[in-house]
PDB file of C-alpha atoms in Angstrom:
ATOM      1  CA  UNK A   1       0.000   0.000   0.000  1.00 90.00           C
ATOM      2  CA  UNK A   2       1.428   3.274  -0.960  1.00 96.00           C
ATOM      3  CA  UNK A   3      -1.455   5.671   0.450  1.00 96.00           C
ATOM      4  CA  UNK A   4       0.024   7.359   3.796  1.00 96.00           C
ATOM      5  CA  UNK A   5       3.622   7.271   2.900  1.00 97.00           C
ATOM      6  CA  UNK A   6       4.182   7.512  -0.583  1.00 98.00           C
ATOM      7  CA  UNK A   7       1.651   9.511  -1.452  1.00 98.00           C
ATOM      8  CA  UNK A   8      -1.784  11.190  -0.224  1.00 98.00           C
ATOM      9  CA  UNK A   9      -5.053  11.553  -1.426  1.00 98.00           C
ATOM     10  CA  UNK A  10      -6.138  15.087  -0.240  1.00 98.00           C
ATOM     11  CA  UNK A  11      -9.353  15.336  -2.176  1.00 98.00           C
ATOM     12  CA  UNK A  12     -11.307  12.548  -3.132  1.00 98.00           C
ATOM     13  CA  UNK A  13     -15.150  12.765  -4.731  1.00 98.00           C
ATOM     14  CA  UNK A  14     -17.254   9.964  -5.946  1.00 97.00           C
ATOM     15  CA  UNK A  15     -20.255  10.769  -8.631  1.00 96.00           C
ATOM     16  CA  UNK A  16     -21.738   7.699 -10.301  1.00 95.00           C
ATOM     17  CA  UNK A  17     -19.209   5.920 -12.435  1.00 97.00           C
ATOM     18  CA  UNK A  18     -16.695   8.509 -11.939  1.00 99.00           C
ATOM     19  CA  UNK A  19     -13.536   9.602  -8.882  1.00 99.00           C
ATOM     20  CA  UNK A  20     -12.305  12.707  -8.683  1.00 99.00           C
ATOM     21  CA  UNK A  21      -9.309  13.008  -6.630  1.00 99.00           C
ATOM     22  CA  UNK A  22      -6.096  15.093  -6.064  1.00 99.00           C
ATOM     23  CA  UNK A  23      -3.103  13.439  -4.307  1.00 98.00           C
ATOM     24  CA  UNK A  24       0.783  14.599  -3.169  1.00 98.00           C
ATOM     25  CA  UNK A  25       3.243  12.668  -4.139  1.00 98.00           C
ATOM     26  CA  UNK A  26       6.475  12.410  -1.476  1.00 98.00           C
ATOM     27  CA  UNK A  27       9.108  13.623  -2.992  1.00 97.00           C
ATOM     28  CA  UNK A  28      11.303  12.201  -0.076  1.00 96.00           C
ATOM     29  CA  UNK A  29      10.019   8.619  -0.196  1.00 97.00           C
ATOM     30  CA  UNK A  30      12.603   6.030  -0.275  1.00 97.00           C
ATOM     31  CA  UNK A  31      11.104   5.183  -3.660  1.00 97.00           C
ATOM     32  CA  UNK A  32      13.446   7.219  -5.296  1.00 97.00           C
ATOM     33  CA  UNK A  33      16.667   6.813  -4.114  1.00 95.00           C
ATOM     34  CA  UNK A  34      17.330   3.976  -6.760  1.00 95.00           C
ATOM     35  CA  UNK A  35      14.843   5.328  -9.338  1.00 94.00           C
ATOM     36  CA  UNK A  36      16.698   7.360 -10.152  1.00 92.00           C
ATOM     37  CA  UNK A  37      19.605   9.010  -8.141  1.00 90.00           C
ATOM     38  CA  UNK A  38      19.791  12.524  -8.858  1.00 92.00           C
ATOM     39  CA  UNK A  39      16.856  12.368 -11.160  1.00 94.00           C
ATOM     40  CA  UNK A  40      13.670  10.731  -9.285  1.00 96.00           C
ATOM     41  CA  UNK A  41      10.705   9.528 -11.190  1.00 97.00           C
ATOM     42  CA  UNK A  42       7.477   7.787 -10.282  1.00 98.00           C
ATOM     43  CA  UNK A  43       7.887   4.177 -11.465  1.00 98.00           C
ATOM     44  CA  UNK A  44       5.153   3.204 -13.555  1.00 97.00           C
ATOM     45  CA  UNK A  45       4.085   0.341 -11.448  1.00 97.00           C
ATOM     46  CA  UNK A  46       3.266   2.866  -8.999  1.00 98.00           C
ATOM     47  CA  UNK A  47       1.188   5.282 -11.065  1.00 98.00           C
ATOM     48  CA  UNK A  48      -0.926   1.526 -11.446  1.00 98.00           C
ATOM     49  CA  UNK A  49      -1.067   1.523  -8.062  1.00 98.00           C
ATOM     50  CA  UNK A  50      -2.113   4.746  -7.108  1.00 99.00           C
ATOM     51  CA  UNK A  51      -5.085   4.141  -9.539  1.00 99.00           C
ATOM     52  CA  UNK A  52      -5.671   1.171  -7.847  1.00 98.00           C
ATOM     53  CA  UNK A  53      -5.661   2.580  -4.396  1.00 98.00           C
ATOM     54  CA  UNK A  54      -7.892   5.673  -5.256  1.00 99.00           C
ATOM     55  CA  UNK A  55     -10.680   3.303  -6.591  1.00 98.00           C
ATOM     56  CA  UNK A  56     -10.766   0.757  -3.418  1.00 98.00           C
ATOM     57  CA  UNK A  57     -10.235   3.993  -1.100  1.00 98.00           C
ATOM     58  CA  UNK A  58     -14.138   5.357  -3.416  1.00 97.00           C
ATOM     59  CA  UNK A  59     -15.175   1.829  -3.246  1.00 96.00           C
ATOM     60  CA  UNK A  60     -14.514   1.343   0.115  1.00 96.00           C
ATOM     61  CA  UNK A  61     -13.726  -2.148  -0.854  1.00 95.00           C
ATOM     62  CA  UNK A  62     -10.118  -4.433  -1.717  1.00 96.00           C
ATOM     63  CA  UNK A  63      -9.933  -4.676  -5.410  1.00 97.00           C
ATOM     64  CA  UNK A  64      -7.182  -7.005  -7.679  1.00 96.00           C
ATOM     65  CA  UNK A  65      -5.892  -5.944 -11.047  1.00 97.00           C
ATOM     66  CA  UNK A  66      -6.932  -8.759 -14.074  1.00 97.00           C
ATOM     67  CA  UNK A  67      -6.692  -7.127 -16.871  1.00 97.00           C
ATOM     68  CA  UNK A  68      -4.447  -3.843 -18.059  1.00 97.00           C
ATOM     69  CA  UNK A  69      -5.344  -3.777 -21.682  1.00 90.00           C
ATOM     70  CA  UNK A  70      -4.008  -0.558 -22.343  1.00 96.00           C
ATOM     71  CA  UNK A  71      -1.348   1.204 -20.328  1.00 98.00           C
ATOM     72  CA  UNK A  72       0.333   4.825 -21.504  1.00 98.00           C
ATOM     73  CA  UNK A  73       2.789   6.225 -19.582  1.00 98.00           C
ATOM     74  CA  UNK A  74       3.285   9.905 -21.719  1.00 98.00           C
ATOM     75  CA  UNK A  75       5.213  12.016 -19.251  1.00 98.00           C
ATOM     76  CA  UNK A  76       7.546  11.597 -16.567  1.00 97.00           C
ATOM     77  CA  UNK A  77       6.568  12.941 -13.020  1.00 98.00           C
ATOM     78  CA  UNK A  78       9.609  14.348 -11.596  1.00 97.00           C
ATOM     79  CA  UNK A  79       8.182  14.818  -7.434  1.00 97.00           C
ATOM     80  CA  UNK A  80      10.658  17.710  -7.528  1.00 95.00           C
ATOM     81  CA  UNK A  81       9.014  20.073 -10.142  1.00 95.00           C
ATOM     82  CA  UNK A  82       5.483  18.302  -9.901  1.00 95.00           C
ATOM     83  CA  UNK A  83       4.206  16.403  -6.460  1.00 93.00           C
ATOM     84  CA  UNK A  84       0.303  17.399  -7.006  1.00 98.00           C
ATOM     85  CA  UNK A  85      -1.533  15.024  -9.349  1.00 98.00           C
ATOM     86  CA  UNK A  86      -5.476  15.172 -10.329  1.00 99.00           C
ATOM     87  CA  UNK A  87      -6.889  11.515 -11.089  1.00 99.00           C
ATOM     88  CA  UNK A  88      -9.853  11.078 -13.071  1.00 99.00           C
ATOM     89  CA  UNK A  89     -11.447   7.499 -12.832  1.00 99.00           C
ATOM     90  CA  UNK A  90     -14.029   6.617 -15.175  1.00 99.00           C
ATOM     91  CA  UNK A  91     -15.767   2.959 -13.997  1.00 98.00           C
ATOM     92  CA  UNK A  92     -18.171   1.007 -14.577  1.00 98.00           C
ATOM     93  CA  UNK A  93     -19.315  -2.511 -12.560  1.00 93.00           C
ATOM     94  CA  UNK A  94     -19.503  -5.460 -15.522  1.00 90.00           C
ATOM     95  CA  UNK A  95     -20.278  -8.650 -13.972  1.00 83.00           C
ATOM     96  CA  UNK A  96     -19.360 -11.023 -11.563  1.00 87.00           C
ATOM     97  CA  UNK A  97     -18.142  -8.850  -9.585  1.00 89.00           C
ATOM     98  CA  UNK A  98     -15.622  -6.522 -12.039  1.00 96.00           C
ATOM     99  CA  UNK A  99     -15.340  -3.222 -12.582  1.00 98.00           C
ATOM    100  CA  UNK A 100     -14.067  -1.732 -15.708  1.00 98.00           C
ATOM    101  CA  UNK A 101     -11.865   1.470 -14.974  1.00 99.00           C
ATOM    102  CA  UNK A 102     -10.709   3.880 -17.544  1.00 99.00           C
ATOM    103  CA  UNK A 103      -8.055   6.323 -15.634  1.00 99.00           C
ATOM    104  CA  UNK A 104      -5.662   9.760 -16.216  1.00 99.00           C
ATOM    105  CA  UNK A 105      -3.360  11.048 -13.975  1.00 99.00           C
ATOM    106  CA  UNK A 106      -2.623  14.522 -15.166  1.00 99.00           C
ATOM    107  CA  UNK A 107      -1.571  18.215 -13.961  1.00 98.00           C
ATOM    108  CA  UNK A 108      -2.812  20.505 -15.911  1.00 96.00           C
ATOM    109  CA  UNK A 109      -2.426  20.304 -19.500  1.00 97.00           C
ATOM    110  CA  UNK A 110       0.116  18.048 -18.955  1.00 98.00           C
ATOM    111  CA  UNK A 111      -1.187  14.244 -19.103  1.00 99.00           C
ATOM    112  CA  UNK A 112       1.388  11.677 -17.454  1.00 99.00           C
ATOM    113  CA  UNK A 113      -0.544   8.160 -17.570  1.00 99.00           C
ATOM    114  CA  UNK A 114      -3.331   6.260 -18.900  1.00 99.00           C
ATOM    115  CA  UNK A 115      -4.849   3.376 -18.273  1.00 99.00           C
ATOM    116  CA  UNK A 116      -7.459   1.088 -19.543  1.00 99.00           C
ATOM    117  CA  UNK A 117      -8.226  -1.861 -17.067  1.00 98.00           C
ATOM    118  CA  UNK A 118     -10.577  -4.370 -15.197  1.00 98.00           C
ATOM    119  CA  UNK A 119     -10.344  -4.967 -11.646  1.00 98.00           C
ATOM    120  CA  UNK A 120     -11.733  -7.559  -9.580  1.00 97.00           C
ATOM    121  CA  UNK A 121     -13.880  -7.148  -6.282  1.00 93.00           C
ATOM    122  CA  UNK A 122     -14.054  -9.840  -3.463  1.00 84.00           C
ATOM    123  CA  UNK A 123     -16.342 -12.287  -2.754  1.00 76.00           C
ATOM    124  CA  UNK A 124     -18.242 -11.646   0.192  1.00 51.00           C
TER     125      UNK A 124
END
């Protein structure tokens, strides 16, 4: 889990079939002494994970990645220049229990990742 540490959601709304939130990324996590010294970056995996996190933390609810059909990872977020980030989810409950996500993290004009995906809820 990355929420709390690495970075934090400080504005989070829920409409039907779409999250709106804005998070801070630490520029001083651990993260980024090996990616990349002198020059951090968000990992990709991460930006996957934030999206991830922001939809359980609407959800209230655990979720598990299945599918990533399309990933785009357009810009670099350096957490020196840029540690705000506005996420737009876009979802959308299938069946049996998935939920189809289309998500941008952006600042801005400037657009750093996209992702197309399905995500899996429990079983109660």
């Amino acid at each position: 889990m990355l929420s709390g540490d690495f970075f934090y959601i400080t504005s989070l709304e829920r409409a039907e079939g779409r999250i709106n939130a804005v998070l801070e990324i630490n520029p001083n996590h651990k993260i980024f002494d090996g990616h990349f010294p002198g020059w951090p970056v968000v990992p990709g995996v991460c930006m996957m994970q934030v999206v991830k996190e922001i939809l359980e933390s609407a959800l209230s609810k655990a979720t598990r990645l299945i599918n990533a059909g399309q990933l785009k990872f357009l810009t670099v977020i350096d957490p020196r220049e840029t540690n705000t980030i506005h996420a737009e989810l876009k979802y959308s409950q299938v069946d049996d229990g998935r939920i189809k996500v289309s998500a941008v993290l952006a600042n801005g004009p400037v657009t750093y990742f996209k992702m197309n995906g399905v995500f899996l809820l429990p079983e109660n």
